Amino acid sequence: MPEQTAQRRDASERPELRGDCASCFGLCCVALPFAASRDFARDKPAGKTCPNLRDDHRCGIHARLRDEGYTGCTVYDCFGAGQKVSQVTFGGRDWRTGPADEARQMFDVFPVVRQLHELLWYLTEALTLPAARPVHADLRRLLERTEQLTLLPPDGLAALDVGAHRQEVNVLLLRTSELARAAVPGRKKDRRGADLMGARLRGADLRGAGLRGAYLIAADLTGADLRGADMIGADLRDADLTDADLRGAFFLTQPQLDAARGSAGTRLPASVTRPVHWTARV
């Protein structure tokens, strides 16, 4: 991909990095485990079909997931791994009709490809950050290698040390974050991994803040200025983003945003969309 094109094409413009349930065999509803909690109404072990999954691989309660106690499903995104495994890795072979050992292998490699696709999302977004230009060549190299890994056959994916690859990518994403946040005017707060659960951050100046892996569960971020903040891995469950400004915030994913609360006045980067439930109930 030419450099200019790669820089301008962010993750939101890559449909292959967004879940396409119509092209997937309901893998997240089978391969992944659920634990009975506020996010899931019941336990479900990995490899067992969710009772709400219909024969056509669609969710039977999709329109009522939150009301039925499956909020966790509404904030999940496979980053396109479901359709990749279903249509590419296994060539469109349905686990329902194929041999049992192939079905188990499909369920095993799905989480691996999901991790790789999440890395593709971050690497693609990193290439849109002008301040990260000094590492763009390295980012493109890792992006290409990660895409190649997603195309490995099932046996290759099962044997892949995805943790080691994540670590290599993480080193470069950290450098990207440093460069991008340094370009934001003013003093930057480093709250990496901080416990900010329930924190009162109404109107806080968090421009260019490092919020990587921060626990912001149920934090009050009403009207907070989060422009240019690094949001990778930040836990935003039930965080109040009403009227907050996240323009220019990077490494913010749709699942993070879907788990939070916000309003029509919340300003967002172009890489994500405003969750429907933010304005559905007034």
XYZ file of C-alpha atoms in Angstrom:
282
model
C 0.000 0.000 0.000
C 1.497 3.378 -0.939
C 2.499 5.491 2.056
C 0.038 8.309 1.331
C -2.893 5.896 1.068
C -1.931 4.047 4.231
C -1.734 7.272 6.203
C -5.168 8.458 5.132
C -7.043 5.193 5.510
C -8.003 4.780 9.150
C -9.492 1.693 10.751
C -13.054 2.964 10.340
C -12.565 2.775 6.562
C -11.597 -0.897 6.644
C -14.848 -2.915 6.762
C -12.849 -6.128 7.120
C -11.914 -4.917 10.625
C -15.533 -4.664 11.749
C -17.715 -7.612 12.646
C -19.981 -8.797 9.826
C -22.386 -11.235 11.458
C -24.049 -12.047 8.127
C -20.757 -13.560 6.904
C -19.961 -15.414 10.131
C -21.158 -18.735 11.525
C -21.969 -17.240 14.946
C -18.500 -18.041 16.249
C -18.535 -15.621 19.197
C -21.794 -17.256 20.343
C -20.150 -20.674 20.466
C -16.379 -20.402 20.843
C -16.301 -17.931 23.744
C -17.229 -18.615 27.381
C -19.791 -16.538 29.311
C -19.837 -16.156 33.103
C -23.144 -15.322 34.772
C -22.838 -11.674 35.809
C -24.324 -8.270 35.160
C -23.113 -8.684 31.562
C -24.411 -12.204 30.917
C -27.607 -13.778 32.188
C -26.127 -17.273 32.447
C -22.948 -19.340 32.354
C -21.824 -20.809 29.046
C -18.585 -22.747 28.618
C -16.346 -22.264 25.604
C -17.381 -24.452 22.689
C -21.011 -24.743 23.742
C -23.674 -23.056 21.646
C -25.514 -20.136 23.236
C -29.200 -21.116 23.542
C -30.157 -17.848 21.851
C -28.280 -18.719 18.648
C -30.659 -19.721 15.862
C -29.964 -22.304 13.158
C -29.200 -19.501 10.691
C -26.414 -18.249 13.010
C -28.365 -15.147 14.015
C -29.187 -14.134 17.580
C -32.788 -14.862 18.505
C -32.934 -11.987 21.013
C -30.706 -9.477 19.248
C -33.188 -6.621 19.631
C -33.639 -7.407 23.345
C -30.105 -8.270 24.450
C -29.837 -5.531 27.079
C -33.310 -6.224 28.460
C -32.607 -9.970 28.614
C -29.366 -9.502 30.592
C -26.831 -9.883 27.783
C -25.246 -6.419 27.816
C -21.864 -8.071 27.287
C -22.947 -9.182 23.828
C -23.902 -5.630 22.847
C -20.410 -4.294 23.568
C -18.462 -7.087 21.880
C -16.751 -6.731 18.515
C -14.589 -9.396 16.908
C -12.869 -6.763 14.703
C -13.839 -8.862 11.674
C -12.258 -12.085 12.914
C -15.560 -13.957 12.682
C -15.955 -13.560 8.941
C -12.225 -14.104 8.366
C -12.268 -17.482 10.138
C -15.617 -18.489 8.636
C -15.037 -17.481 5.025
C -11.242 -17.494 4.604
C -9.562 -19.771 7.139
C -12.205 -22.484 6.735
C -13.365 -21.586 3.236
C -17.033 -21.083 4.103
C -17.455 -24.492 5.743
C -20.137 -24.362 8.447
C -19.165 -25.885 11.795
C -22.712 -27.229 12.146
C -22.397 -29.490 9.127
C -18.675 -30.262 9.146
C -16.752 -32.857 11.170
C -16.557 -32.332 14.940
C -12.762 -32.019 14.986
C -12.886 -29.218 12.406
C -15.532 -27.410 14.458
C -13.316 -27.579 17.550
C -10.378 -26.262 15.534
C -12.504 -23.381 14.258
C -13.458 -22.450 17.811
C -9.811 -22.651 18.894
C -8.412 -20.369 16.180
C -11.184 -17.775 16.361
C -9.759 -16.064 19.520
C -6.306 -16.057 17.904
C -7.526 -14.309 14.774
C -9.571 -11.937 16.902
C -6.377 -10.806 18.666
C -4.601 -10.360 15.345
C -7.470 -8.306 13.928
C -7.473 -6.081 17.003
C -3.777 -5.435 16.379
C -4.572 -4.618 12.755
C -7.060 -2.026 14.014
C -4.457 -0.317 16.206
C -1.704 -0.457 13.592
C -3.996 0.973 10.926
C -5.014 3.848 13.188
C -1.404 4.492 14.209
C -0.575 5.115 10.559
C -3.091 7.977 10.455
C -1.279 9.926 13.191
C 1.001 12.527 11.558
C 3.136 12.880 14.686
C 4.023 9.189 14.469
C 5.656 9.638 11.068
C 9.116 8.623 12.413
C 7.782 5.082 13.018
C 5.414 4.802 10.043
C 7.790 2.490 8.168
C 7.954 0.106 11.127
C 4.182 0.313 11.556
C 3.618 -0.619 7.907
C 6.018 -3.534 8.253
C 4.197 -4.920 11.272
C 0.816 -4.272 9.680
C 1.788 -6.346 6.658
C 3.201 -9.147 8.801
C 0.091 -9.222 11.005
C -2.156 -9.432 7.953
C -0.069 -12.338 6.671
C -0.451 -14.129 10.004
C -4.245 -13.918 9.758
C -4.006 -15.891 6.510
C -2.198 -18.857 8.044
C -3.946 -22.228 7.752
C -5.757 -23.538 10.866
C -2.764 -25.543 12.088
C -0.492 -22.538 11.735
C -2.880 -20.291 13.646
C -3.255 -22.851 16.414
C 0.530 -23.028 16.840
C 1.084 -19.265 16.648
C 2.611 -17.513 19.671
C 0.198 -14.604 19.436
C 1.369 -13.248 22.799
C 4.905 -12.724 21.486
C 3.577 -10.963 18.411
C 1.339 -8.739 20.547
C 4.359 -7.730 22.591
C 6.327 -6.737 19.487
C 3.411 -4.651 18.264
C 2.885 -3.149 21.719
C 6.426 -1.767 21.837
C 5.767 0.131 18.631
C 2.327 1.309 19.749
C 3.884 2.709 22.925
C 6.363 4.684 20.845
C 3.494 5.850 18.631
C 1.621 7.057 21.712
C 4.625 8.998 22.982
C 5.037 10.784 19.668
C 1.327 11.531 19.245
C 0.807 12.843 22.772
C 3.962 14.955 22.636
C 2.318 16.899 19.803
C -0.631 17.861 22.028
C -0.117 21.306 23.647
C 0.158 21.567 27.417
C 1.196 19.260 30.222
C 0.182 15.618 29.751
C -1.055 13.391 32.565
C 0.280 9.840 32.628
C -2.416 7.650 34.175
C -1.379 4.390 32.578
C -3.038 1.491 34.414
C -4.421 3.860 37.054
C -7.335 2.831 39.244
C -9.855 5.564 38.470
C -12.990 3.548 39.139
C -15.793 5.918 40.072
C -13.402 8.878 39.899
C -14.866 12.383 39.800
C -13.306 13.776 36.658
C -16.088 16.122 35.605
C -14.605 18.811 33.364
C -11.081 17.426 33.825
C -8.313 18.545 31.475
C -7.013 15.230 30.129
C -5.654 16.488 26.840
C -2.903 14.177 25.625
C -3.255 12.012 28.721
C -1.879 8.496 28.785
C -4.894 6.420 29.821
C -3.583 3.113 28.524
C -5.170 0.316 30.556
C -6.701 2.743 33.063
C -9.708 1.547 35.069
C -12.343 4.190 34.403
C -15.320 2.042 35.349
C -18.259 4.274 36.355
C -15.979 7.348 36.324
C -17.669 10.727 35.888
C -16.046 12.224 32.786
C -18.872 14.641 32.076
C -17.508 17.509 30.001
C -13.941 16.220 30.299
C -11.401 17.223 27.657
C -9.861 14.005 26.308
C -8.553 15.376 23.041
C -5.414 13.577 21.914
C -5.557 11.045 24.770
C -4.267 7.490 24.389
C -7.289 5.284 25.187
C -5.873 1.862 24.385
C -7.255 -0.740 26.767
C -8.973 1.831 29.015
C -11.959 0.249 30.775
C -14.885 2.595 30.154
C -17.701 0.402 31.419
C -20.466 2.681 32.716
C -18.172 5.709 32.493
C -20.155 8.903 31.925
C -18.903 10.637 28.783
C -21.771 13.116 28.582
C -20.577 16.206 26.659
C -16.963 14.986 26.857
C -14.587 15.893 24.026
C -12.743 12.891 22.575
C -11.783 14.448 19.273
C -8.332 13.269 18.330
C -8.316 10.607 21.043
C -6.622 7.556 19.547
C -6.728 3.779 19.970
C -10.345 4.144 21.093
C -12.415 1.175 19.913
C -16.134 0.815 19.367
C -16.525 -1.816 22.144
C -15.004 0.608 24.661
C -17.426 3.316 23.620
C -20.415 0.964 23.562
C -19.702 0.034 27.191
C -19.814 3.685 28.298
C -22.602 6.240 28.668
C -22.732 9.426 26.666
C -24.924 11.993 24.988
C -25.620 13.754 21.727
C -23.127 16.374 22.925
C -20.234 13.921 23.268
C -17.662 14.728 20.604
C -16.020 11.689 19.043
C -13.124 10.841 16.734
C -14.047 9.739 13.210
C -12.910 6.155 13.839
C -15.966 5.334 15.993
C -19.716 5.901 15.834
C -22.097 7.205 18.464
C -23.729 4.241 20.259
C -27.472 4.008 19.666
C -28.238 3.443 23.341
C -26.747 6.852 24.249
C -29.710 8.661 22.786
C -32.330 5.908 22.526
C -33.752 6.587 25.973
C -34.326 10.212 26.918
